[in-house]
Short mmCIF file of C-alpha atoms (C1' of nucleotides) in Angstrom, two decimals:
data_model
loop_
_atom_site.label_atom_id
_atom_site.label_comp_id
_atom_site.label_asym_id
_atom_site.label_seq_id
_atom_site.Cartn_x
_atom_site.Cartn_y
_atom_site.Cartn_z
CA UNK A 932 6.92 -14.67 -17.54
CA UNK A 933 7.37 -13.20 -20.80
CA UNK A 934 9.10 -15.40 -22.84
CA UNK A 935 10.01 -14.51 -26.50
CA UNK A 936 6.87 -15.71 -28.56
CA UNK A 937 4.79 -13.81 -26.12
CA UNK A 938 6.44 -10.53 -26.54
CA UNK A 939 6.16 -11.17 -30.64
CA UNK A 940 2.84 -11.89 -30.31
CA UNK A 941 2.20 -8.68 -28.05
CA UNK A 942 4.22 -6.69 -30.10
CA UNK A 943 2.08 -7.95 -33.68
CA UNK A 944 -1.07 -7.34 -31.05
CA UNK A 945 0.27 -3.34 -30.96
CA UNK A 946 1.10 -2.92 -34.26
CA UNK A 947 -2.27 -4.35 -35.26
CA UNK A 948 -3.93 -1.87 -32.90
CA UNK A 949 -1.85 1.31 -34.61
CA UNK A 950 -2.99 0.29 -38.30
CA UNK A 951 -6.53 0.66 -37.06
CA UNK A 952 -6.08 3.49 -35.09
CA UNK A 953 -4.43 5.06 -38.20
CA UNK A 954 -7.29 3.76 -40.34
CA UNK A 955 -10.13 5.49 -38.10
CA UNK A 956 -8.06 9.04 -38.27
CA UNK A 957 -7.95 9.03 -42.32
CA UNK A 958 -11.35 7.56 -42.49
CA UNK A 959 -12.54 10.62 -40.81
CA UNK A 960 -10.39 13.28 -41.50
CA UNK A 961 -12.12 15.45 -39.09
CA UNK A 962 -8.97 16.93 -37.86
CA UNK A 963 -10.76 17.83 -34.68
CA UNK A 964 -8.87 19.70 -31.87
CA UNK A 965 -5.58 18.06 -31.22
CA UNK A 966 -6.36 18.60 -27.52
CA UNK A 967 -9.47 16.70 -27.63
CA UNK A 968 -7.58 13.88 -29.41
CA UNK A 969 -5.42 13.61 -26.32
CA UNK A 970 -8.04 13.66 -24.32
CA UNK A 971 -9.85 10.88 -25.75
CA UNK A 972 -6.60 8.97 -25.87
CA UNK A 973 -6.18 9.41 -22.15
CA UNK A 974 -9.81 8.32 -21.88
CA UNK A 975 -9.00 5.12 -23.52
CA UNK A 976 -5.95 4.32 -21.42
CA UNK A 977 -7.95 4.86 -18.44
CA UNK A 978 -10.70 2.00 -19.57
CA UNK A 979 -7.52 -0.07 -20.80
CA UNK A 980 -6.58 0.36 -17.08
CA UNK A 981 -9.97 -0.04 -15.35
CA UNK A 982 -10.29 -3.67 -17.17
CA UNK A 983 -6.70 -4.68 -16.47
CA UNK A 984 -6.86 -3.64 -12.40
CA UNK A 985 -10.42 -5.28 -12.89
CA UNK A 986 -9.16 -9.05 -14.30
CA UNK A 987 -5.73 -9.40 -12.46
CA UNK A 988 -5.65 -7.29 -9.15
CA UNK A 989 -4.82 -3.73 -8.17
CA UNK A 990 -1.07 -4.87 -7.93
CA UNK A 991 -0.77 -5.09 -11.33
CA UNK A 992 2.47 -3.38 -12.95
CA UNK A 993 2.54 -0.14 -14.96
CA UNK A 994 3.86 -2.22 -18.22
CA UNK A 995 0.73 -4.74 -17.91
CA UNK A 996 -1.68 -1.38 -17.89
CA UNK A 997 0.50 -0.39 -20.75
CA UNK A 998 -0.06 -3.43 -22.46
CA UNK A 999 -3.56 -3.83 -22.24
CA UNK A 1000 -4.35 -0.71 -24.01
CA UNK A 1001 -1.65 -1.51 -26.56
CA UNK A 1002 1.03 0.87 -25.97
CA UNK A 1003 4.37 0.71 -23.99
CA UNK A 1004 5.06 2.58 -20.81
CA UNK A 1005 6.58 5.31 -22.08
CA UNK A 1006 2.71 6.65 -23.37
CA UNK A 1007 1.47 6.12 -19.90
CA UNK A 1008 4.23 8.11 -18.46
CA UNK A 1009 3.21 10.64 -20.88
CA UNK A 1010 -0.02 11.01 -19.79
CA UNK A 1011 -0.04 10.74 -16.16
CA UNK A 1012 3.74 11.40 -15.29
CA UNK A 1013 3.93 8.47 -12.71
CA UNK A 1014 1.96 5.79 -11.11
CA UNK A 1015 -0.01 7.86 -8.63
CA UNK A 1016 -0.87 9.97 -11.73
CA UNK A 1017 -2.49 7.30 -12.87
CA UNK A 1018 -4.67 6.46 -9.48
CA UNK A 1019 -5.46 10.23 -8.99
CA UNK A 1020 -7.06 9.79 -12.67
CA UNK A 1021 -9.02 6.91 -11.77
CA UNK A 1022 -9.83 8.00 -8.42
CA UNK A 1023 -10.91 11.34 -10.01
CA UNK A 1024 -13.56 9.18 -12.30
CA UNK A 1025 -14.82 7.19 -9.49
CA UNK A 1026 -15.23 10.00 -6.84
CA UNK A 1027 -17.01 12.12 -9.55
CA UNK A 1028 -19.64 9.35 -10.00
CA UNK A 1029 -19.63 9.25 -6.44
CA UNK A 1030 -20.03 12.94 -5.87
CA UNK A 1031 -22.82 12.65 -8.54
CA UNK A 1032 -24.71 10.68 -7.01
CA UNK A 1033 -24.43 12.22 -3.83
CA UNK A 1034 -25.45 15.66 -5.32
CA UNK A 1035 -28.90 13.77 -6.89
CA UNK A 1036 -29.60 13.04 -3.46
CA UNK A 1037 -29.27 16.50 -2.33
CA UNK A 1038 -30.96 17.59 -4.86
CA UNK A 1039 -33.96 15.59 -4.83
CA UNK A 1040 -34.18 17.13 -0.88
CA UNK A 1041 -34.67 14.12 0.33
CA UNK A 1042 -34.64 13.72 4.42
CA UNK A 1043 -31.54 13.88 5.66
CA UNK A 1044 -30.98 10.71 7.35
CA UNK A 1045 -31.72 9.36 4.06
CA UNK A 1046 -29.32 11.36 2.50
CA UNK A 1047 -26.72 9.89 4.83
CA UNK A 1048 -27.76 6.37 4.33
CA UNK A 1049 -28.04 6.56 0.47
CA UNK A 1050 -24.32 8.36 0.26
CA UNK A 1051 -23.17 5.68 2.46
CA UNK A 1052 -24.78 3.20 0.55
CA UNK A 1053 -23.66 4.37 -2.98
CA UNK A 1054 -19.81 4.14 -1.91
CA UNK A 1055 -19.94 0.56 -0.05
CA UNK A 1056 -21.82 -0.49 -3.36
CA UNK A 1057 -18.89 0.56 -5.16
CA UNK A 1058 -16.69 -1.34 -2.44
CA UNK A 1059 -18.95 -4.41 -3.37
CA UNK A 1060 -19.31 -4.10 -6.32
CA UNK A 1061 -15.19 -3.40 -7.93
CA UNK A 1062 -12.83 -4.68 -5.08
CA UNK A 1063 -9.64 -4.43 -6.95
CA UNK A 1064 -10.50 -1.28 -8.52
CA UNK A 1065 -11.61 0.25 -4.95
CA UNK A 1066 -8.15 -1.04 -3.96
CA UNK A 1067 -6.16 0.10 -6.39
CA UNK A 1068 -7.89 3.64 -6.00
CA UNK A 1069 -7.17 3.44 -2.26
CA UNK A 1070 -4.08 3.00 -2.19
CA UNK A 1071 -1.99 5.74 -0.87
CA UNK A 1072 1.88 5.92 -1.63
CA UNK A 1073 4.01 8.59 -1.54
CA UNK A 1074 4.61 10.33 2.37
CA UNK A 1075 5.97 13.36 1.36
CA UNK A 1076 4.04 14.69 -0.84
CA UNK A 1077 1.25 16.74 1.10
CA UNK A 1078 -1.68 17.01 -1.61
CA UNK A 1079 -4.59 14.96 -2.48
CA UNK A 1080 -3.43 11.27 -3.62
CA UNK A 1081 -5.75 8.44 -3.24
CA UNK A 1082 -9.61 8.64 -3.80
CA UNK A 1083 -10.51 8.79 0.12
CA UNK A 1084 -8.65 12.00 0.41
CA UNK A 1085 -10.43 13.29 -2.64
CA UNK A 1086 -14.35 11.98 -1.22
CA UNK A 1087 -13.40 13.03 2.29
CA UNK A 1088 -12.62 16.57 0.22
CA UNK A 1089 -15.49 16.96 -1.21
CA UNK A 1090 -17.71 15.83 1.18
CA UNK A 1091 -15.97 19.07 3.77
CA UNK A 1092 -17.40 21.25 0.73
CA UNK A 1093 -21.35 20.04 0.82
CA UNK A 1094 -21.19 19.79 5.00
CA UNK A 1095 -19.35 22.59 5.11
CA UNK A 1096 -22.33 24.58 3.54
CA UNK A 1097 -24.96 23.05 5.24
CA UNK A 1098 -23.09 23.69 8.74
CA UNK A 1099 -23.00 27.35 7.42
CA UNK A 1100 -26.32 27.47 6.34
CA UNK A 1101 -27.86 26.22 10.00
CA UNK A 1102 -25.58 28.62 12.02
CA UNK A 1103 -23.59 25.90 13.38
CA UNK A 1104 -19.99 26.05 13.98
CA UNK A 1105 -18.42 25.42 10.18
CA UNK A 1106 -14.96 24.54 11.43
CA UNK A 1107 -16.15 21.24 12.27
CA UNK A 1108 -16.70 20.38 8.48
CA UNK A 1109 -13.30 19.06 8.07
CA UNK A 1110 -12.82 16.95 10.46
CA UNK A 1111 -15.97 15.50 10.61
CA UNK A 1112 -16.04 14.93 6.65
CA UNK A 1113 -12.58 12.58 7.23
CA UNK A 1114 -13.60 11.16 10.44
CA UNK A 1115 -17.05 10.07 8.34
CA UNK A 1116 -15.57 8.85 5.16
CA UNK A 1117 -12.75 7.12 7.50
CA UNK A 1118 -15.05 5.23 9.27
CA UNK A 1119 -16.92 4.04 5.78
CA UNK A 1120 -13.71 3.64 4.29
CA UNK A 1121 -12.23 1.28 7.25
CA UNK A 1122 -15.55 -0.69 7.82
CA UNK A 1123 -15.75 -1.46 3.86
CA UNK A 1124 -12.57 -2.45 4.20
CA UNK A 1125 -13.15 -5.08 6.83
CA UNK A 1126 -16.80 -5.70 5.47
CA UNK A 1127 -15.46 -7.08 1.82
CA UNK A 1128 -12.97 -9.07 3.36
CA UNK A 1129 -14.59 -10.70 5.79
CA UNK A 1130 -18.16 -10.84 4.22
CA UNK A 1131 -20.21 -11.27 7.27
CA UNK A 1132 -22.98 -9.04 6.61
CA UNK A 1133 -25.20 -7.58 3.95
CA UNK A 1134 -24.66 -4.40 2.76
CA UNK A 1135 -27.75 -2.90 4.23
CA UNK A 1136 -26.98 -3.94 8.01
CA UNK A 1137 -23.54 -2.29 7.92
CA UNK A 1138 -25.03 0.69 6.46
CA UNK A 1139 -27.61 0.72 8.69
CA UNK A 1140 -25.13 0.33 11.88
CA UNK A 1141 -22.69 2.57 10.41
CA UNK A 1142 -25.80 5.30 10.22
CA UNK A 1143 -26.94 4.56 13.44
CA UNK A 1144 -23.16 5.73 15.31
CA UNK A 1145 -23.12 8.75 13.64
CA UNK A 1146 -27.06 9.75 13.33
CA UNK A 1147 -27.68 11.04 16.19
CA UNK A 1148 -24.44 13.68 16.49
CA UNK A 1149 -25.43 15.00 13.60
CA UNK A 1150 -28.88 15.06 14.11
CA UNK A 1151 -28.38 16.87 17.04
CA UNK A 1152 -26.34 19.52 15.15
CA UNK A 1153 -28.99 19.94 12.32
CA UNK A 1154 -32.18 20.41 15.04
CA UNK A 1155 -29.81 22.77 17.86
CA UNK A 1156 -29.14 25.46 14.55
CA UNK A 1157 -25.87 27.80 16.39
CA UNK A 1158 -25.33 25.64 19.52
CA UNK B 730 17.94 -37.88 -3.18
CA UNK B 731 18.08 -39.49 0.50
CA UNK B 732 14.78 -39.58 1.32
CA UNK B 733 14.70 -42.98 2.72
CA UNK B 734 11.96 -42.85 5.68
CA UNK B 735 14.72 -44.75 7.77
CA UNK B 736 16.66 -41.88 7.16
CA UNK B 737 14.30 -39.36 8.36
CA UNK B 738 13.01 -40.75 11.45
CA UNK B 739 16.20 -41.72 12.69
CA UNK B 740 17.05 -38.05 11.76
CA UNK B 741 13.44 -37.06 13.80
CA UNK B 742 14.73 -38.86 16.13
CA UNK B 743 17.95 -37.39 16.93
CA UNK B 744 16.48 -33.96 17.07
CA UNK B 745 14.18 -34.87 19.78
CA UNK B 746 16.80 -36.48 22.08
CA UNK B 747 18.58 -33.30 21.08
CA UNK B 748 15.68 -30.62 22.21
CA UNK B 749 15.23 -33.15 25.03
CA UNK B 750 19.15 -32.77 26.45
CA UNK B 751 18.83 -28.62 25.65
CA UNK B 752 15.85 -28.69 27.45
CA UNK B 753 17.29 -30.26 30.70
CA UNK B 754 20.62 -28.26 30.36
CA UNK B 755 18.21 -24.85 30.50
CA UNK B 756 16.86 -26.26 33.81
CA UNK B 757 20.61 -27.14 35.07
CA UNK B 758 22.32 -24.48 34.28
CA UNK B 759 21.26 -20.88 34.32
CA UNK B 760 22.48 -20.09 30.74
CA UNK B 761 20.21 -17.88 29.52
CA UNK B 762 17.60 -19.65 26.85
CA UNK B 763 18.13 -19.63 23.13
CA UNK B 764 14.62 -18.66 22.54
CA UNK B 765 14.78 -15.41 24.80
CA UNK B 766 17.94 -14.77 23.17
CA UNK B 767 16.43 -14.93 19.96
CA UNK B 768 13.80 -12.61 21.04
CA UNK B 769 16.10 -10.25 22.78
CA UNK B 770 17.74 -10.09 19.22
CA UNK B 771 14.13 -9.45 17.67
CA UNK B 772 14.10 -6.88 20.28
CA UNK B 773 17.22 -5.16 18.94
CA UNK B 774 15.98 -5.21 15.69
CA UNK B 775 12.96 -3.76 15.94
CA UNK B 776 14.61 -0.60 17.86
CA UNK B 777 17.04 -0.28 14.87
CA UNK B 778 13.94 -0.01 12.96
CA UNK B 779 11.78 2.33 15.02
CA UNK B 780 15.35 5.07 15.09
CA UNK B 781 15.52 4.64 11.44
CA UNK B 782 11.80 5.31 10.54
CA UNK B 783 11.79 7.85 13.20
CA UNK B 784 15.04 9.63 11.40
CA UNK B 785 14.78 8.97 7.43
CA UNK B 786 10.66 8.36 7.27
CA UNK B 787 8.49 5.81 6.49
CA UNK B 788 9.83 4.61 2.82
CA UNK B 789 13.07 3.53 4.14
CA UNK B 790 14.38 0.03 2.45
CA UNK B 791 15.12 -2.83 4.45
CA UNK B 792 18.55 -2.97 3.69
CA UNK B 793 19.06 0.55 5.38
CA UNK B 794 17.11 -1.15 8.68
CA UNK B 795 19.63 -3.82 8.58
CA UNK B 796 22.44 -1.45 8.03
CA UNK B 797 21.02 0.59 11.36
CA UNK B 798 21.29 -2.50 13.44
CA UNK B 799 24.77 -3.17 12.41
CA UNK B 800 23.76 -6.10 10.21
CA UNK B 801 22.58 -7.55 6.61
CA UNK B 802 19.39 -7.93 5.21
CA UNK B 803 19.51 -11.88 5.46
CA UNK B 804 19.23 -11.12 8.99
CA UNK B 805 16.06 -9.25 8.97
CA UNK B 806 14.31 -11.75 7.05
CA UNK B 807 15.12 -14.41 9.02
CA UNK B 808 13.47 -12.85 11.78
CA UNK B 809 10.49 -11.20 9.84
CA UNK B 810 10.06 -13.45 7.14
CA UNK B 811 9.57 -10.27 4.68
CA UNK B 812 8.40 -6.75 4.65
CA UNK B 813 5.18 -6.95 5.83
CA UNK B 814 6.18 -9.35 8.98
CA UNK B 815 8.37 -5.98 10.01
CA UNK B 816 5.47 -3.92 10.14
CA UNK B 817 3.22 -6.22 12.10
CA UNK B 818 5.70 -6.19 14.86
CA UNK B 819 5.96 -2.84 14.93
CA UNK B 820 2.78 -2.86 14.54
CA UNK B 821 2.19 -5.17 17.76
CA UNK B 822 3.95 -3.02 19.88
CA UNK B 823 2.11 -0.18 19.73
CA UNK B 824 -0.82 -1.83 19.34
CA UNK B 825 0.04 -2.93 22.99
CA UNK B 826 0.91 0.41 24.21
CA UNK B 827 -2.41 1.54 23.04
CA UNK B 828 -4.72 -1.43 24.24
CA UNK B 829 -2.66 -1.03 27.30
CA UNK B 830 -3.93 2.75 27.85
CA UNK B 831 -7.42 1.95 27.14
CA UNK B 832 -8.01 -0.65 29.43
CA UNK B 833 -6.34 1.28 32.34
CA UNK B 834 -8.91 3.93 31.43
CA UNK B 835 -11.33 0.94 31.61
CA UNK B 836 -10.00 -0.55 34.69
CA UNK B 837 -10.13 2.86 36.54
CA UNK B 838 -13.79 2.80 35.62
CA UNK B 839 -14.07 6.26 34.30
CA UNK B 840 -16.87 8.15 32.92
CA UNK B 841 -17.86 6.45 29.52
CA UNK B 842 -17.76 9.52 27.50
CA UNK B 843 -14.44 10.65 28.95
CA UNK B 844 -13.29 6.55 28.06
CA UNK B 845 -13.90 7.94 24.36
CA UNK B 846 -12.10 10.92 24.86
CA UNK B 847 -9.12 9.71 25.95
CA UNK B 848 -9.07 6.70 23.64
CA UNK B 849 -8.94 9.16 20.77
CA UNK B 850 -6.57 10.95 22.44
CA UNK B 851 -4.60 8.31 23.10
CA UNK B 852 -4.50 7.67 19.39
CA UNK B 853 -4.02 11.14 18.39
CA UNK B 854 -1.05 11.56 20.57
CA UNK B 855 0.85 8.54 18.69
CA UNK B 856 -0.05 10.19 16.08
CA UNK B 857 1.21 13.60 16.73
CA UNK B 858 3.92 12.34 18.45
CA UNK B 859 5.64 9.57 16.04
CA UNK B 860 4.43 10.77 12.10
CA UNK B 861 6.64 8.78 10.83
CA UNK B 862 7.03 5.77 12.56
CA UNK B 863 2.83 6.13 11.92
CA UNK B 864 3.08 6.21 8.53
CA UNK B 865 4.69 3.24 8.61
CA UNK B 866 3.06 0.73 10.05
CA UNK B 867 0.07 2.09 9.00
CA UNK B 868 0.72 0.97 5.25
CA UNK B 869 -0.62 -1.97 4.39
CA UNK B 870 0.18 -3.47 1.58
CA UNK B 871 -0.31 -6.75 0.27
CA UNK B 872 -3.85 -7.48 -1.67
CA UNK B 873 -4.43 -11.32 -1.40
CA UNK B 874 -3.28 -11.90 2.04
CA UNK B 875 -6.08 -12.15 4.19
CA UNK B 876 -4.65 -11.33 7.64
CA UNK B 877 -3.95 -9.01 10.33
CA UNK B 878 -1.30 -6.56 8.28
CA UNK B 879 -1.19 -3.22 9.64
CA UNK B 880 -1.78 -1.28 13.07
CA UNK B 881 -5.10 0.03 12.23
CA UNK B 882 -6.79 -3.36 11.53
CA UNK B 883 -5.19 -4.74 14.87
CA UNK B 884 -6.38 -1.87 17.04
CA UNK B 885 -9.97 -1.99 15.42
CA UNK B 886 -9.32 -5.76 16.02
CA UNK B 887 -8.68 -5.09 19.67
CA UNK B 888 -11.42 -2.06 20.09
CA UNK B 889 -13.81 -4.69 18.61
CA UNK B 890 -13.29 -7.23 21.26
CA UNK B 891 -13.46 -4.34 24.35
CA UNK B 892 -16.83 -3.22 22.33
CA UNK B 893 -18.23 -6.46 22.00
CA UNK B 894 -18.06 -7.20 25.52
CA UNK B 895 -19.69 -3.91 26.38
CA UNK B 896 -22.45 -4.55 24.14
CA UNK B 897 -23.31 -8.12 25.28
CA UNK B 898 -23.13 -7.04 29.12
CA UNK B 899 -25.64 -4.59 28.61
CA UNK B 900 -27.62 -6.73 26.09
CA UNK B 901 -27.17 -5.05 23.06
CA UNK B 902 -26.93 -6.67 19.60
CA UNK B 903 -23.58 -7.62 20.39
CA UNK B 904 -23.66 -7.97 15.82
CA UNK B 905 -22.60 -4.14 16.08
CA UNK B 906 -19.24 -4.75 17.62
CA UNK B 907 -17.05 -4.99 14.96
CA UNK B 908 -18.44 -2.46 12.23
CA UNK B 909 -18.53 0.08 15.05
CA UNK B 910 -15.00 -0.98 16.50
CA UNK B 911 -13.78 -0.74 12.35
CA UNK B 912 -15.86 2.51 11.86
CA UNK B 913 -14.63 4.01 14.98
CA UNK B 914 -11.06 3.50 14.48
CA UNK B 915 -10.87 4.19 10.87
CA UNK B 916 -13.07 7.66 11.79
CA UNK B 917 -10.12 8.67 14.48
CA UNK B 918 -7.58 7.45 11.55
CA UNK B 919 -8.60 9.51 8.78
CA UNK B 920 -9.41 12.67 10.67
CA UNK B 921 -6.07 12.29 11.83
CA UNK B 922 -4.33 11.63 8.67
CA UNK B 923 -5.45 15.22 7.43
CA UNK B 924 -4.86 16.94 11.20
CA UNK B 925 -1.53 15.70 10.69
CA UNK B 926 -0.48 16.86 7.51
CA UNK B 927 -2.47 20.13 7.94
CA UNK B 928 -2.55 21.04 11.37
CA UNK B 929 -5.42 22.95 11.36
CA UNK B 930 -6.37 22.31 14.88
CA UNK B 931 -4.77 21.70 18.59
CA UNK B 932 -5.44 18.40 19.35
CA UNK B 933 -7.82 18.67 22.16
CA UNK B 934 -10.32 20.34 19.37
CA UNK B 935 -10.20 17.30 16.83
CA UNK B 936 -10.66 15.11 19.43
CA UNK B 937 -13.21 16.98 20.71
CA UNK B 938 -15.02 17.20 17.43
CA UNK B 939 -14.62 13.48 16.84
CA UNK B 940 -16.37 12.79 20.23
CA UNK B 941 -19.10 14.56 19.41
CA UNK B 942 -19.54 12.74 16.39
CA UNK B 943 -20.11 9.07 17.60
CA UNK B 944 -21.05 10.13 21.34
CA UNK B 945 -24.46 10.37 21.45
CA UNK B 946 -25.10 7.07 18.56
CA UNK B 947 -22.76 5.31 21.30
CA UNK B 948 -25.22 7.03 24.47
CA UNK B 949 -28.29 5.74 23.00
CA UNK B 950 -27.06 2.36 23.27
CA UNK B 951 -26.03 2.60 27.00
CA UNK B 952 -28.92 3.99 27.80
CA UNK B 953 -31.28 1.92 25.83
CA UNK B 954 -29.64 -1.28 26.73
CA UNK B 955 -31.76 -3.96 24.48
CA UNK B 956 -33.29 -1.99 22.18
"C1'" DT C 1279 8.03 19.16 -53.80
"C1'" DC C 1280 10.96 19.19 -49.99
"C1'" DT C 1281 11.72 20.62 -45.25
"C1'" DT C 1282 10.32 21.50 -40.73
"C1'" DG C 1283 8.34 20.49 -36.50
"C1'" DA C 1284 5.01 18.50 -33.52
"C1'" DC C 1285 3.09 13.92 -32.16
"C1'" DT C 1286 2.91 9.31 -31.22
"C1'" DG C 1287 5.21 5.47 -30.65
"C1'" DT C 1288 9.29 2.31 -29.81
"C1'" DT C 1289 13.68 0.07 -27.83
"C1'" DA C 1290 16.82 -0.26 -24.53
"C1'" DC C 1291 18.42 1.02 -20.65
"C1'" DC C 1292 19.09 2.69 -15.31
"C1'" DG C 1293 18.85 2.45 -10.25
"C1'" DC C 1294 16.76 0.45 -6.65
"C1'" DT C 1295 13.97 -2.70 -4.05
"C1'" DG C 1296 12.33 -6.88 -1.82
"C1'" DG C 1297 13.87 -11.32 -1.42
"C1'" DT C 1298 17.04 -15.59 -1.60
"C1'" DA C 1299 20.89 -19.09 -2.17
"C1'" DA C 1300 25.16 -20.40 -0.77
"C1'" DC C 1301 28.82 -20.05 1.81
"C1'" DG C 1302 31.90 -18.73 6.23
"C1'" DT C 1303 32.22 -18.24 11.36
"C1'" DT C 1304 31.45 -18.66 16.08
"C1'" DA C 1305 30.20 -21.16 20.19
"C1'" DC C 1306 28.35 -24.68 22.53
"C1'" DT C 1307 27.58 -29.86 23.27
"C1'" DG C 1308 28.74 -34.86 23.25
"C1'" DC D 555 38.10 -33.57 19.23
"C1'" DA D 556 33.87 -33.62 15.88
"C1'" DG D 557 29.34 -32.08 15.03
"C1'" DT D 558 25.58 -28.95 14.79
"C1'" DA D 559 23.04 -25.00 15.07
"C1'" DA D 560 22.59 -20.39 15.15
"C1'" DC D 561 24.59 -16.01 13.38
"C1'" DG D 562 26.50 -13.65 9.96
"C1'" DT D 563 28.21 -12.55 5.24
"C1'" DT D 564 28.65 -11.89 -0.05
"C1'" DA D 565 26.70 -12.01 -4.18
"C1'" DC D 566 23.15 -12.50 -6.75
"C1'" DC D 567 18.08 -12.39 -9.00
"C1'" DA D 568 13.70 -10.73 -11.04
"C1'" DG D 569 10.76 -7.12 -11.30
"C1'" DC D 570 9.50 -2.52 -10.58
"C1'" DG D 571 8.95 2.57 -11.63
"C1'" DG D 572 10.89 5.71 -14.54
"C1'" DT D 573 13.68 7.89 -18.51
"C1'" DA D 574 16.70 8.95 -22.62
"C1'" DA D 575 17.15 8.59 -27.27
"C1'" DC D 576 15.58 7.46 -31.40
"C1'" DA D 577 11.91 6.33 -35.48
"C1'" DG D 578 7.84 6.82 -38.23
"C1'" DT D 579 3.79 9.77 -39.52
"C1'" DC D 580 1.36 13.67 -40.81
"C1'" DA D 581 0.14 18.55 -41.77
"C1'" DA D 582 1.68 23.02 -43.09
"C1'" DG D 583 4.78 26.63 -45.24
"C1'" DA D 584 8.75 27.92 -48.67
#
DNA sequence: TCTTGACTGTTACCGCTGGTAACGTTACTG
DNA sequence: CAGTAACGTTACCAGCGGTAACAGTCAAGA
């Protein structure tokens, strides 16, 4: 409800935000690339919008984002061009952290059913760990439009590049990359989804279980080389 | 204000005499029932819905699903309550259809692993065969609510059930049930997501691939029984 | 110094959607 | 006949995503 003492008070709250902003920039004249400057304002919309999805839900309305990083929508709309701009952004930061940690992994050669139960761990942590941001990342929109909305498209993506090499590298049939890199981060991404509503296990069990379906098929792959 | 109790028992009152005397006129006569004409109506409404979806895609308001069944939107909502009651009934149905192909499969007591096939198949087909009316009632869409929205949680509700029963009868940690049933259907849901929009494959070949995924974690068990 | 133009920001609006309140209309029952 | 439910309508609402048009600020060139 905003009534007429709270939109005074947001839009003092704004202007009081654009007077410092101002400040910082004379302060320092550094005059640094005007494309950086964007960038770092697009950075700081994104945190405005991680803390907002954070403290009131991923429903929340492209005007409260706007709000909370002291701007009106037309800035947001700038920057992103619509909503699902907006989640491919933040799904872009989350999956990267993701993807980081996946690569570690990988590159610390660890065994490979290890691999598969740390990956799997890592993104049901971030399940646990920011529900409304997970949801808000999730969510997938538009039907039309064929390319790569919502952050499970964009893991499931990624992940077809790293199997898709190590199916290559064994010999093994590489065509299977794709849909076993969605069927995988499906079945994560569905069990997560029951697992934070419902609560009824610790993380480790599910990942354990969730290992245990899929172990052995791709075990078998890994040990049979071109079968 | 009449809310005098008097007033509302005698009120209680004359409704129950009331469903009493409907209640013996529906065993008198053979006029149809109210209630079964009511759901006929449901019925009606829910085929408007499934041509519509089928013909203008999954985004399509609820006004234009009224409109389609020759009605207005009051209508709808009287029978679904709001959006998201719509797409649970739609949802229901071919939930049904589904469960209902499984458990012949089940009843004709085939081979487990071709159970598996043809469950994903099953799936797959709807899939191929309905994209839009898929897309759909696959979207769920409210955060808070806790329940049952959408088809995939009430298949993976149904799968879990079939699953656990399995597992107990054979003596397995019957614990597994439901983040295999989740993991499984969300696996067949994703990989089908991107078959559909990039039809990379013939369908036999995903569903092949997906089978050889889970099969052998899901062997192990049926062989191992308590293990 | 003034003008120009690029940037960032704003206000005020639009179309549409999901959802509802309030009011007619039909058809059956006492 | 009167009453009552169910069926149906019109007309509205708040809120959403999204956009057009305008305003202030700053740096650079004549």
């Amino acid at each position: 409800m905003p009534t007429e003492g709270n939109r005074d008070a947001a839009r003092e709250a704004r202007r009081a935000q654009r007077v410092e902003r101002h400040a910082r920039r004379r302060q320092r004249h550094d005059h640094v690339d005007r494309d950086s400057r964007r960038l770092a304002r697009r950075e700081e919309l994104l945190d405005a919008a991680v803390e907002v999805i954070r403290r009131d839900g991923p429903a929340v309305s492209m005007e409260v984002i706007a709000a909370e990083a002291g701007v009106t929508k037309p800035i947001v709309y700038r920057h992103f061009g619509d909503r699902s701009g907006l989640v491919a952004a933040l799904a872009k930061r989350f999956t990267d952290e993701l993807m980081g940690a996946l690569q570690s992994s990988l590159e610390r050669d660890a065994e490979p059913r290890d691999l598969l139960v740390g990956t799997i761990d890592a993104y049901l942590a971030f399940v646990e760990k920011e529900p409304n941001l997970y949801r808000f990342v999730v969510q997938h929109v538009d039907a039309g439009a064929e390319e790569l909305s919502g952050f499970v498209r964009q893991v499931a993506k990624e992940v077809a590049v790293v199997l898709g090499e190590r199916l290559r590298e064994i010999g093994y049939d590489s065509g299977a990359a794709e849909p076993w890199a969605y069927g995988l981060v499906g079945m994560v991404h569905l069990a997560g989804d029951w697992w934070v509503d419902s609560g009824a296990m610790p993380r480790a069990r599910l990942v354990e279980y969730l290992t245990t379906l899929v172990w052995d098929g791709l075990d078998r792959v890994e040990n049979a080389g071109a079968g």
